[in-house]
XYZ file of C-alpha atoms in Angstrom:
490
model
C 0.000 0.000 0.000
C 2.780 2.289 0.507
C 4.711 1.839 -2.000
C 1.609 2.481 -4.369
C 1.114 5.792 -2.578
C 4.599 6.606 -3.642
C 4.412 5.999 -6.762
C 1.647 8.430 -6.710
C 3.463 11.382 -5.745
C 5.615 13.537 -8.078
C 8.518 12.073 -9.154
C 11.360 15.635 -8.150
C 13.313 16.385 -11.492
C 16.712 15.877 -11.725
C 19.454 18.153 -12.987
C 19.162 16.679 -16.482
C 15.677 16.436 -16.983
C 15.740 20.477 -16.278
C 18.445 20.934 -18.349
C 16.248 19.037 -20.998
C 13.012 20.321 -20.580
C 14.339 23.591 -20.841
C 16.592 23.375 -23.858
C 13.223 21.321 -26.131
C 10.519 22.783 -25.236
C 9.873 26.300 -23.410
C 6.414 26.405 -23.217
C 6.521 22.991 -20.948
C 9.360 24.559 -18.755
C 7.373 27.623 -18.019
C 4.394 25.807 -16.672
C 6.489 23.383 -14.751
C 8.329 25.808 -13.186
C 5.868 28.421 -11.890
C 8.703 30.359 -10.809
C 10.752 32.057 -13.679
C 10.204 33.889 -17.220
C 11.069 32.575 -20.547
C 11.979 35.376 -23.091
C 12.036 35.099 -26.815
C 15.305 35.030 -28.454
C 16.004 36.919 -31.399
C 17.298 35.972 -34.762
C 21.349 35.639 -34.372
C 21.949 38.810 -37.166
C 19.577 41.132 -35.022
C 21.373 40.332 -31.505
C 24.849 40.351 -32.602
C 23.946 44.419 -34.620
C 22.159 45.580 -31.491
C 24.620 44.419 -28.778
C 22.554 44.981 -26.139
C 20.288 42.488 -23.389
C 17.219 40.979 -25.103
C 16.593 39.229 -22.353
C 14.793 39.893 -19.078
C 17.354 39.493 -16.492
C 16.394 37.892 -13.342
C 18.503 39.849 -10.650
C 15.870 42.869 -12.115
C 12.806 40.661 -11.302
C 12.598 38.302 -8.899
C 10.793 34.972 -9.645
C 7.572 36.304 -7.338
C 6.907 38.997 -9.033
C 7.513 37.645 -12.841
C 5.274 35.135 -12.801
C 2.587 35.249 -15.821
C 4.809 37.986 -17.546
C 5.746 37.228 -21.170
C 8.802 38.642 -22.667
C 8.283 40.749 -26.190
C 11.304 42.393 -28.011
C 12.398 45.355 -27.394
C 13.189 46.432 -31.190
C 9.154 46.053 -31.249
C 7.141 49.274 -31.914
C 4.302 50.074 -29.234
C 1.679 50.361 -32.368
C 2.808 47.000 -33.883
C 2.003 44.865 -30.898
C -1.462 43.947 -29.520
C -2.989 45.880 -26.429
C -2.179 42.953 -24.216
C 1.712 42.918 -25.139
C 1.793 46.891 -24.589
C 2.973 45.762 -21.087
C 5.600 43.130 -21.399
C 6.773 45.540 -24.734
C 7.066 48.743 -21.981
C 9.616 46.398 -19.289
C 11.239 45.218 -22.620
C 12.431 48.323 -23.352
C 13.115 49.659 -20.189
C 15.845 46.691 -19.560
C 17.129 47.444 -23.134
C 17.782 51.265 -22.003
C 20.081 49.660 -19.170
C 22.817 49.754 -21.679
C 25.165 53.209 -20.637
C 25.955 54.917 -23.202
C 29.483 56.967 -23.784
C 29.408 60.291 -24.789
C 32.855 61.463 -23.635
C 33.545 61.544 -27.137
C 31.513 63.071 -29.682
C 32.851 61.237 -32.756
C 31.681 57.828 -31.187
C 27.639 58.231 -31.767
C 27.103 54.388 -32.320
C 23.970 52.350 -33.565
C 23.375 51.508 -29.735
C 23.212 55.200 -28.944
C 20.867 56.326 -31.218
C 18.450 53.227 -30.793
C 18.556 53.867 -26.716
C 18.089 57.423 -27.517
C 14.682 56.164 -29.683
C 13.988 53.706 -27.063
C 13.710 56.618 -24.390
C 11.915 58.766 -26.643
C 9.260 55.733 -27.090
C 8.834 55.550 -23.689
C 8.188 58.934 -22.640
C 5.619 59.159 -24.936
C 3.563 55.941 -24.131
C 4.204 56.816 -20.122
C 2.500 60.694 -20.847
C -0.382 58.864 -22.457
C -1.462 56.862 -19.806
C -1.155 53.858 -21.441
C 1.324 52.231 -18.993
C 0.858 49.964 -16.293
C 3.161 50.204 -13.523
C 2.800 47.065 -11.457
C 5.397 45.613 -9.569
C 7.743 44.314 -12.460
C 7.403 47.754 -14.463
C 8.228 49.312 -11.142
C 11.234 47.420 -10.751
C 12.568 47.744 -14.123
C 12.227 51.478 -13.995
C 13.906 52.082 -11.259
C 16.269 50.086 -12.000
C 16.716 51.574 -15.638
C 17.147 55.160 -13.943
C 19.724 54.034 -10.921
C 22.132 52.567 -14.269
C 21.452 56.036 -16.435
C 21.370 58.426 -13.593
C 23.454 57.552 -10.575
C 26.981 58.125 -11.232
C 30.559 60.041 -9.935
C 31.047 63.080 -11.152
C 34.766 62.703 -13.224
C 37.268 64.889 -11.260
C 36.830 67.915 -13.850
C 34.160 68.538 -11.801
C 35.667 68.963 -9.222
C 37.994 72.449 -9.718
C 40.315 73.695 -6.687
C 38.595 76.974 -7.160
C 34.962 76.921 -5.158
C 32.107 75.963 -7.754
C 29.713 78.815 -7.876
C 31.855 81.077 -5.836
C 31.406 83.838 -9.004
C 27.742 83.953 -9.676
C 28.797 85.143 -13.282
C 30.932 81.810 -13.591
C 29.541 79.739 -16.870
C 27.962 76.382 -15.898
C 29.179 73.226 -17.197
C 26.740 71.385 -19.245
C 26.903 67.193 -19.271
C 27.452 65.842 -22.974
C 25.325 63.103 -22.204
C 22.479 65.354 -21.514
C 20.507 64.219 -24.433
C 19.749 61.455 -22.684
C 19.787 62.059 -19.573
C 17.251 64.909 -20.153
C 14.615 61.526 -21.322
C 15.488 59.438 -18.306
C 14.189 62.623 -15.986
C 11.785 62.840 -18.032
C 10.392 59.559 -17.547
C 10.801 59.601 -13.858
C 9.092 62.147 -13.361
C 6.719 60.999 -15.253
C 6.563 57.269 -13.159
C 6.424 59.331 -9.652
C 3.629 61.325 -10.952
C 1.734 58.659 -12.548
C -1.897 58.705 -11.097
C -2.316 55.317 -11.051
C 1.086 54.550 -9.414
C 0.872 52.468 -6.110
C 2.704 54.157 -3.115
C 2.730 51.020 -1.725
C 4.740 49.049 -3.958
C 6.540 52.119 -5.597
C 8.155 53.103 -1.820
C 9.446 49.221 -1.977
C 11.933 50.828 -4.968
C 12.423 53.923 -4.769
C 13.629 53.489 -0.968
C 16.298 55.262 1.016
C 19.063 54.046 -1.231
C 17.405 55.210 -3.971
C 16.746 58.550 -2.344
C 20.459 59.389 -1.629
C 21.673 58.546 -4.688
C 19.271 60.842 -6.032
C 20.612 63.327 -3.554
C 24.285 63.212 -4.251
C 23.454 64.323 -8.007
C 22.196 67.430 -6.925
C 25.874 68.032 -6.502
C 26.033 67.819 -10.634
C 27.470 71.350 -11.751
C 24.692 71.137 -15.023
C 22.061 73.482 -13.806
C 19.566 71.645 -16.242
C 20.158 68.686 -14.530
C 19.754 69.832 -10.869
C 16.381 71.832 -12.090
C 14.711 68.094 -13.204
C 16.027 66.592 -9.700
C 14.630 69.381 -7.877
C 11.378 68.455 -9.336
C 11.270 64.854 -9.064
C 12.272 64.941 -5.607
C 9.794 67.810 -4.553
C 7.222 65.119 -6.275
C 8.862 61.777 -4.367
C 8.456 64.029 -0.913
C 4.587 64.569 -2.089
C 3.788 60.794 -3.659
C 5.461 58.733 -0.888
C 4.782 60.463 2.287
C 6.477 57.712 4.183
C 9.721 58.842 3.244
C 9.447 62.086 4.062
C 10.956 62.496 7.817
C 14.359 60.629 5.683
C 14.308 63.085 2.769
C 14.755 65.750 5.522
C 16.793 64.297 7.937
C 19.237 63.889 4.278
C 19.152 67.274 3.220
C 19.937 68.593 6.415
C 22.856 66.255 6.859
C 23.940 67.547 3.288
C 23.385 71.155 4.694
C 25.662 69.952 7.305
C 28.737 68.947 5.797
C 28.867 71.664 3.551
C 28.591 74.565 6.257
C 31.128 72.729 8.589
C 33.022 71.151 6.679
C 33.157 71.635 2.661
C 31.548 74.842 1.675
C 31.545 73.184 -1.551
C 28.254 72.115 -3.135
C 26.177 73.205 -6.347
C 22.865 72.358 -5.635
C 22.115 74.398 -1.963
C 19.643 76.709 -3.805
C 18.056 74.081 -5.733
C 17.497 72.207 -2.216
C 16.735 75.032 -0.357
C 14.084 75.654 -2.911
C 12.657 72.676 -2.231
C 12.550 73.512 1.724
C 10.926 76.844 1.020
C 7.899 74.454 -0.787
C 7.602 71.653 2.500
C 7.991 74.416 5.238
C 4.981 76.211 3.723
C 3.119 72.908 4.257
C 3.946 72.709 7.881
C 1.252 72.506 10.535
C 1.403 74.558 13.273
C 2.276 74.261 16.180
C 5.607 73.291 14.553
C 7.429 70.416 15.622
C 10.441 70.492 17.417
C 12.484 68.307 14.620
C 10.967 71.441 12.217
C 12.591 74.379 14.753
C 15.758 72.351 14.859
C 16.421 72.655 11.430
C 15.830 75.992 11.645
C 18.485 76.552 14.159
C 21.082 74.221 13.187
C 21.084 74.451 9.496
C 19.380 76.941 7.759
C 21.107 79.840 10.156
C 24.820 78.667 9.938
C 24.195 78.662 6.136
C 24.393 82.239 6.352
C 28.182 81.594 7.717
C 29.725 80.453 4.015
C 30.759 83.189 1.598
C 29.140 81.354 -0.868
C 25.935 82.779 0.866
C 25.388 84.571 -2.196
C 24.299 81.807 -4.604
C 21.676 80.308 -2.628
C 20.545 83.644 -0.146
C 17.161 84.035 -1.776
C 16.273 80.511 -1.255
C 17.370 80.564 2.128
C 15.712 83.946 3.099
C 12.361 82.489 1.436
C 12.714 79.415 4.310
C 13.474 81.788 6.980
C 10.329 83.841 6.214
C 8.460 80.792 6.137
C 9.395 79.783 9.631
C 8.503 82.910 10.968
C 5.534 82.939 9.210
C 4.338 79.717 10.955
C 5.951 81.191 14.299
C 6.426 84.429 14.951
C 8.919 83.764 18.096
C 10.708 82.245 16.190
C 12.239 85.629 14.743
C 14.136 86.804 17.714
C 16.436 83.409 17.401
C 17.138 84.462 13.781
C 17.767 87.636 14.217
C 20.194 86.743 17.143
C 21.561 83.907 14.165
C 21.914 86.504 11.541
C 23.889 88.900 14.053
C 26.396 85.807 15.016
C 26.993 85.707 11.311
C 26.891 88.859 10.650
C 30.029 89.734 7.600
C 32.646 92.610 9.108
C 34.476 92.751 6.162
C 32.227 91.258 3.019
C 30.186 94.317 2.255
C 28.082 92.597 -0.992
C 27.315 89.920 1.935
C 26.552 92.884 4.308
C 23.931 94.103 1.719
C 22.540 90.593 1.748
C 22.012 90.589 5.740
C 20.160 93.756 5.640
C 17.931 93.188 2.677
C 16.895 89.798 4.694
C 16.745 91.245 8.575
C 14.105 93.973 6.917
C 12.004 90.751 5.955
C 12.357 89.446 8.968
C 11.780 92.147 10.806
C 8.453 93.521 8.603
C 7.113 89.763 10.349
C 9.143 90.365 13.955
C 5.739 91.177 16.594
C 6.587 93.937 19.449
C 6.894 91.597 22.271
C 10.257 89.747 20.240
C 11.481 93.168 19.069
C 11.906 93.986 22.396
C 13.836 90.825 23.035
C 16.607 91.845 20.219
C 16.751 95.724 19.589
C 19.828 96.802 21.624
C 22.050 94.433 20.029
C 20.529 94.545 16.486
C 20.308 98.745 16.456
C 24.027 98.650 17.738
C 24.897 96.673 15.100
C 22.739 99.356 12.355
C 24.388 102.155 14.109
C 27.102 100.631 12.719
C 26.088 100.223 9.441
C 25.140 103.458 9.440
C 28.365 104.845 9.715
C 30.086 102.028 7.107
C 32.613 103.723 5.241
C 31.045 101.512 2.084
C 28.637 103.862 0.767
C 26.201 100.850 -0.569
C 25.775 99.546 2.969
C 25.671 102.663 4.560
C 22.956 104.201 2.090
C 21.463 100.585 2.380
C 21.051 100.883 6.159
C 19.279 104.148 6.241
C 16.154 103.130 3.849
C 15.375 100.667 6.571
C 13.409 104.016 8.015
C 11.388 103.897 4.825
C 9.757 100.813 5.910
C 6.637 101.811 7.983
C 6.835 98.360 9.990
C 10.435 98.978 11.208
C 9.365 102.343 11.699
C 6.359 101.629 13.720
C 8.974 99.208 15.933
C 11.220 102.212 16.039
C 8.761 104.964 17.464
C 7.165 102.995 19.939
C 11.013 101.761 21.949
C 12.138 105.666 20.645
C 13.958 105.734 24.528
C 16.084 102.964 23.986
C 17.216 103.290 20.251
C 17.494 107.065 20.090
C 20.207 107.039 22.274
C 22.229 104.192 20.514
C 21.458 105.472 16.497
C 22.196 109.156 17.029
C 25.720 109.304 17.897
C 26.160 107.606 14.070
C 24.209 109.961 12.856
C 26.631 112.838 14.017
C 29.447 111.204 13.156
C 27.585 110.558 9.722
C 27.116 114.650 9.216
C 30.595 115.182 10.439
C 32.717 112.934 8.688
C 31.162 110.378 5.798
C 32.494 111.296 2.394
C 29.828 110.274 0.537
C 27.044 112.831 -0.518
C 23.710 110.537 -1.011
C 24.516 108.829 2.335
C 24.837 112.481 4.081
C 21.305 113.561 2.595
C 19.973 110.490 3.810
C 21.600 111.224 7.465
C 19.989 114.774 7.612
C 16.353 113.193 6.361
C 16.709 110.587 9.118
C 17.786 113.824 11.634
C 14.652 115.488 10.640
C 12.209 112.462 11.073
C 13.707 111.963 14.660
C 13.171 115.564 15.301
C 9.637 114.885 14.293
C 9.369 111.984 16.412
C 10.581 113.266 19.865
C 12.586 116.614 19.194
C 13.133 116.902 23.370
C 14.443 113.431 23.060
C 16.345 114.267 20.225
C 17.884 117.310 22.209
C 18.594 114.837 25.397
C 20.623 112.822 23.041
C 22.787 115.559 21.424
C 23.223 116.761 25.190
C 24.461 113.437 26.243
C 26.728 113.038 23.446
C 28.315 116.534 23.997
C 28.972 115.475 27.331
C 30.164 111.983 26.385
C 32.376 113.903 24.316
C 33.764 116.071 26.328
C 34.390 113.826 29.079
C 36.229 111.572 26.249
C 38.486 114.708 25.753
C 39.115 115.308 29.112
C 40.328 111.646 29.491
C 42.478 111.881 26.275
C 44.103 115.830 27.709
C 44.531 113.647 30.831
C 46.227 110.941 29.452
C 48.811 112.571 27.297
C 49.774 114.901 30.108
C 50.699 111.297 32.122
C 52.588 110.572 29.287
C 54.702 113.796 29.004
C 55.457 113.211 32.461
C 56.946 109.915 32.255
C 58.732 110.919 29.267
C 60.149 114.131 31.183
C 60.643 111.306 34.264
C 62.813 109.432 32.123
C 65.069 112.035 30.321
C 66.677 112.944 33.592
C 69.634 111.737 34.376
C 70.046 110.322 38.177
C 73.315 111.985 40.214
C 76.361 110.244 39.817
């Protein structure tokens, strides 16, 4: 009875009979199997003049996810297969694409080249009609298909002594390869925005791995290139929401290592743009994780001198935080007097175009937190021997806002502008900033003309006490020099 039972069962197939089956007769092999793909082979004259994969390769799909999915060349046009091929066509030619191309040199534009460049073209235009599918194997074959194209080392030309971007005027360097790399974007994009696309299995691929690669290429110095990755990732942040709390814990660590230790990277704006996009999307009551990158990277990214290139984008974020909290202003106008440039004036005339945005969104009860540091530090500005900054400094009064702040705490910043003001009238070379000086003279008069008058008083006494000290002083000094002319008795 047993051994009839046995017999019963299925007899396990050795080596050989694999080997066999699979070598006469596919179709038999593919329903045995249940766990791999067979893909048509094309004729010998086709494969050996394409050079490239026809064949679906299994380290791209694993066996779970391939099953049921037949293999159609790639060489195939979308309009000369049936509706129900579409699909297996669309992975076909997204393993083909796999192929890098070279494009170091010009002279070598192959017959691979310009049939991946076709191939791409194909692509993009059967994703943008909505005619794809992207289940699981389409999802893994286009990421995979961008992560061969896209992620890369930049060669060391890219990498100058001289800072990259440190001249705004300085002419970008454009990738030769752009052609194509221009379609791959293109197409993912296209994937992360696809409406049907499931989060779900999508987040399985384009994973943290995926997302720092993606990162480090914003790093490319082809401006093209790092405008298509700051929309794909702005769209990757929106589509798979679980990823989110990594895509900003990278960017700040990015943020990190170029303040403190690089201050070399091309894509800060670019990210920073990004930022300014997700902070507006905060809720409120912020986080604390939200006011810590506030404090710890977007201020010391006002430390580099390459502030310049990116200080729009960063100002835009600032405003934004403020915007969502309003206390939060006094810790960046503390940051941006830490930073503050003593000998950069172009970066000077960044600081106080920014502190009079900050300040048009600063409430009274922080103003009064800040204003005897920050209106020492304008009373020096005020008297900056840079005519720019100085003339720069004194159409902050223009702004009815700062104004406003001023008239109301008129005791305490009277007293610590006016003696800059003086010295403005009495020495500064430069005529616009002295007209400037006298308007601001006259609107103070208007304000509080007896305060006005206390303040002159105070500085004429200030003064004069000042040249008492210095009279004093050098009289010491003649004295010990007198002292030590003598000559003691023998």
């Amino acid at each position: 009875m047993l051994k009839q039972i046995l017999i019963k069962l299925p007899r396990k197939l050795q080596k050989s009979d694999l080997l066999d089956s699979s070598g006469s007769d596919s179709g038999n092999h593919t329903s045995n199997s249940g766990n791999g793909v067979q893909c048509t082979n094309i004729g010998n004259s086709i494969s050996s003049r394409l050079s490239v994969v026809k064949r679906v390769s299994s380290a791209v799909f694993p066996a779970s996810i391939m099953v049921g999915v037949e293999a159609v060349e790639p060489y195939l046009s979308f309009t000369d297969v049936s509706i129900l091929q579409k699909q297996s066509l669309f992975i076909s030619k997204l393993n083909l694409c796999c192929e890098v191309s070279d494009f170091s040199d010009p002279d070598k534009t192959s017959a691979e080249q310009d049939l991946k460049h076709q191939t791409l073209i194909e692509l993009v235009d059967f994703v943008s009609t909505g005619s794809a599918k992207f289940n699981e194997p389409a999802i893994a074959a286009m990421c995979k298909m961008c992560a061969v194209n896209l992620f890369r080392v930049f060669p060391p030309k890219y990498r100058s002594n001289s800072i990259s971007g440190e001249v705004e005027d300085e002419e970008p360097m454009f990738d030769p390869s752009w052609s194509n790399l221009q379609l791959v974007y293109d197409l993912l994009l296209g994937f992360i925005t696809y409406s049907s696309l499931d989060a779900k299995v999508a987040k399985k691929y384009v994973d943290h791995s995926f997302i720092l690669r993606l990162l480090d290429l914003f790093d490319s110095e082809d401006p093209r290139e790092r405008d298509c990755l700051k929309t794909i990732l702005h769209r990757i942040y929106g589509k798979l929401m679980v990823h989110r709390p990594f895509v900003r814990k990278a960017v700040s660590n990015i943020i990190y290592r170029f303040v403190f230790e690089t201050e070399r990277h091309n894509g800060i704006a670019e990210l920073l743009e990004i930022f300014g996009s997700i902070i507006s999307g905060f809720a409120v009551p912020l986080k604390e994780e939200h006011k810590m990158f506030l404090w710890k990277a977007l201020i010391p990214l006002h430390k580099p001198k390459l502030v310049g290139v990116y200080h729009q984008q960063l100002t835009f974020c600032v405003v934004q935080f403020i915007d969502k909290d309003p206390k939060l202003a006094d810790s960046v106008i503390k940051g941006l007097l830490k930073y503050w440039p003593v000998t950069n004036s172009q970066k000077e005339l960044m600081f106080i175009s920014e502190l009079e945005e900050v300040l048009e969104m600063t409430s009274m009860a922080e103003f009064l937190k800040i204003m005897v540091p920050l209106f020492r530090r304008i009373a020096f500005c005020l008297n900056s021997s840079h005519y720019q900054v100085a003339e720069r400094t004194h159409l902050l009064w223009n702004n009815e806002h700062i104004l406003n702040l001023v008239t109301h705490n008129r005791q305490v910043i009277f007293p610590l502008i006016f003696p800059a003001l003086e010295r403005n009238s009495e020495n500064h070379w430069n005529q616009a900033v002295l007209n400037l000086t006298q308007s601001i003279k006259k609107l103070l008069c208007e304000m509080d003309e007896e305060l006005v008058l206390a303040c002159r008083q105070k500085m004429e006494e200030e003064n004069s006490q000042s040249s008492e000290a210095t009279e004093k002083r050098k009289l010491i000094w003649e004295r010990l020099e007198t002292a030590a002319n003598v000559i003691p008795p023998a």
